[in-house]
C-alpha positions as MATLAB code, in Angstrom:
seq = 'QVQLVESGGGSVQAGGSLRLSCAASAYIYSHYCMGWFRQAPGKEREGVAVIDSDGITSYADSVKGRFTISKDNANAKNTLYLQMNSLKPEDTAMYYCAAAPQYGLFCPLASAAYNYWGQGTQVTVSS';
ca = [
      -0.040    0.051   -0.077;
       1.019    3.125   -1.195;
       1.177    5.762    1.513;
       1.885    9.617    1.126;
       1.600   12.535    3.995;
       1.713   16.108    3.123;
       2.836   18.228    5.809;
       4.459   22.364    5.842;
       1.468   24.049    4.426;
       0.267   27.684    5.621;
      -0.137   31.079    5.384;
       2.209   33.601    4.152;
       2.691   37.334    2.607;
       3.421   37.569   -1.161;
       7.372   37.120   -1.552;
       7.178   34.781    1.257;
       8.700   31.585    1.471;
       7.232   27.551    2.368;
       8.391   24.882    2.377;
       6.604   21.513    1.924;
       7.079   17.769    2.606;
       5.908   14.639    1.983;
       6.695   11.182    3.786;
       6.455    8.384    1.302;
       6.626    4.724    1.680;
      10.008    3.226    1.485;
       9.613    1.361   -1.972;
       8.058    3.919   -4.309;
      11.494    5.579   -4.634;
      12.284    3.195   -6.930;
      10.779    3.736  -10.892;
       8.909    5.839   -9.585;
       7.828    9.677  -10.599;
       6.641   11.634   -7.745;
       5.204   15.471   -7.735;
       3.296   18.151   -6.369;
       0.159   19.410   -7.920;
      -2.538   22.063   -6.781;
      -6.000   23.035   -6.924;
      -7.281   26.748   -5.996;
     -11.108   26.652   -5.715;
     -13.590   26.500   -8.695;
     -10.094   25.334  -10.888;
      -8.573   22.027  -12.264;
      -5.822   20.186  -10.609;
      -2.454   21.020  -12.235;
       0.924   19.600  -11.907;
       3.614   22.176  -10.239;
       6.818   20.206  -10.256;
       7.772   16.185  -10.894;
      11.254   14.384  -10.335;
      11.865   11.054  -11.823;
      13.739    8.001  -10.265;
      16.933    9.227  -11.580;
      16.031   13.156   -9.736;
      15.465   14.758  -13.403;
      12.530   17.342  -12.362;
      10.308   19.015  -15.031;
       8.449   22.352  -13.793;
       5.077   24.162  -14.354;
       5.955   27.641  -16.576;
       4.250   29.311  -13.799;
       6.233   28.157  -10.828;
       9.903   27.496  -13.028;
      12.736   29.623  -10.658;
      10.867   30.171   -7.767;
      10.019   26.498   -6.571;
      12.180   23.823   -6.497;
      11.197   19.963   -5.908;
      14.070   17.672   -4.135;
      13.437   14.024   -2.645;
      15.851   12.717    0.316;
      16.395    8.601    0.851;
      18.943    8.869    3.058;
      18.588    6.974    5.833;
      15.597    5.474    5.486;
      13.724    9.382    5.239;
      11.848    8.807    2.248;
      10.654   12.161    1.657;
       9.695   14.603   -1.166;
      10.141   18.410   -0.787;
       8.861   21.433   -2.322;
      10.849   24.851   -1.791;
       8.408   27.607   -2.472;
      10.209   31.191   -3.228;
       8.862   34.476   -4.256;
       5.440   32.949   -3.310;
       2.450   35.275   -4.866;
      -1.339   35.642   -4.067;
      -1.884   33.004   -7.278;
      -0.112   30.522   -5.692;
      -3.113   29.961   -3.282;
      -3.918   26.199   -3.480;
      -4.371   22.782   -1.729;
      -1.326   21.019   -2.525;
      -0.834   17.609   -2.982;
       2.020   15.194   -3.204;
       1.521   12.286   -5.862;
       3.179    9.122   -7.161;
       2.974    6.846  -10.255;
       5.452    4.113  -11.701;
       7.804    5.520  -14.371;
       7.321    3.736  -17.708;
       8.879    6.054  -19.881;
      11.926    8.417  -20.194;
      10.160   11.505  -18.372;
       7.692   12.058  -15.643;
       4.457   13.940  -16.527;
       2.800   16.490  -14.957;
      -0.768   15.669  -16.069;
      -2.243   14.712  -12.658;
      -4.639   11.995  -14.469;
      -0.944   10.019  -15.060;
      -0.624    9.699  -10.798;
      -2.475    7.389   -9.261;
      -1.387    7.424   -5.667;
      -2.296   10.995   -3.304;
      -1.832   12.202   -0.395;
      -4.530   13.830    1.426;
      -3.157   17.915    0.533;
      -2.135   20.641    2.452;
      -3.406   23.978    2.418;
      -1.096   26.922    0.993;
      -2.440   30.438    1.131;
      -0.318   33.512   -0.242;
      -1.972   37.179    0.877;
      -0.958   40.474   -0.919;
];
């Protein structure tokens, strides 16, 4: 059973920073795509950043240069991170961690490709 548990959300002012964490089941780190997605009220869920089993990353254009996805599986920690800097009010959303087996060379940003999801953590950015 794959389990993903997010933490680290909160409320910040525009220009501030937050770091999200996602604790993942140990075995999903090999041959899995992992990523962060977000959904604002009244909008569809969108891909924010993904990382493949080799550490190759991909970002949505709206967060490039501001957000950084990383993972740490040293000492059996198995944690996915999203460092968010220079936050904007339009970054306000529920943020979800997700995972899926990696079948191709690249991990997709499309949420439909992911079949394991965390419960989400709220990020609110005020102007």
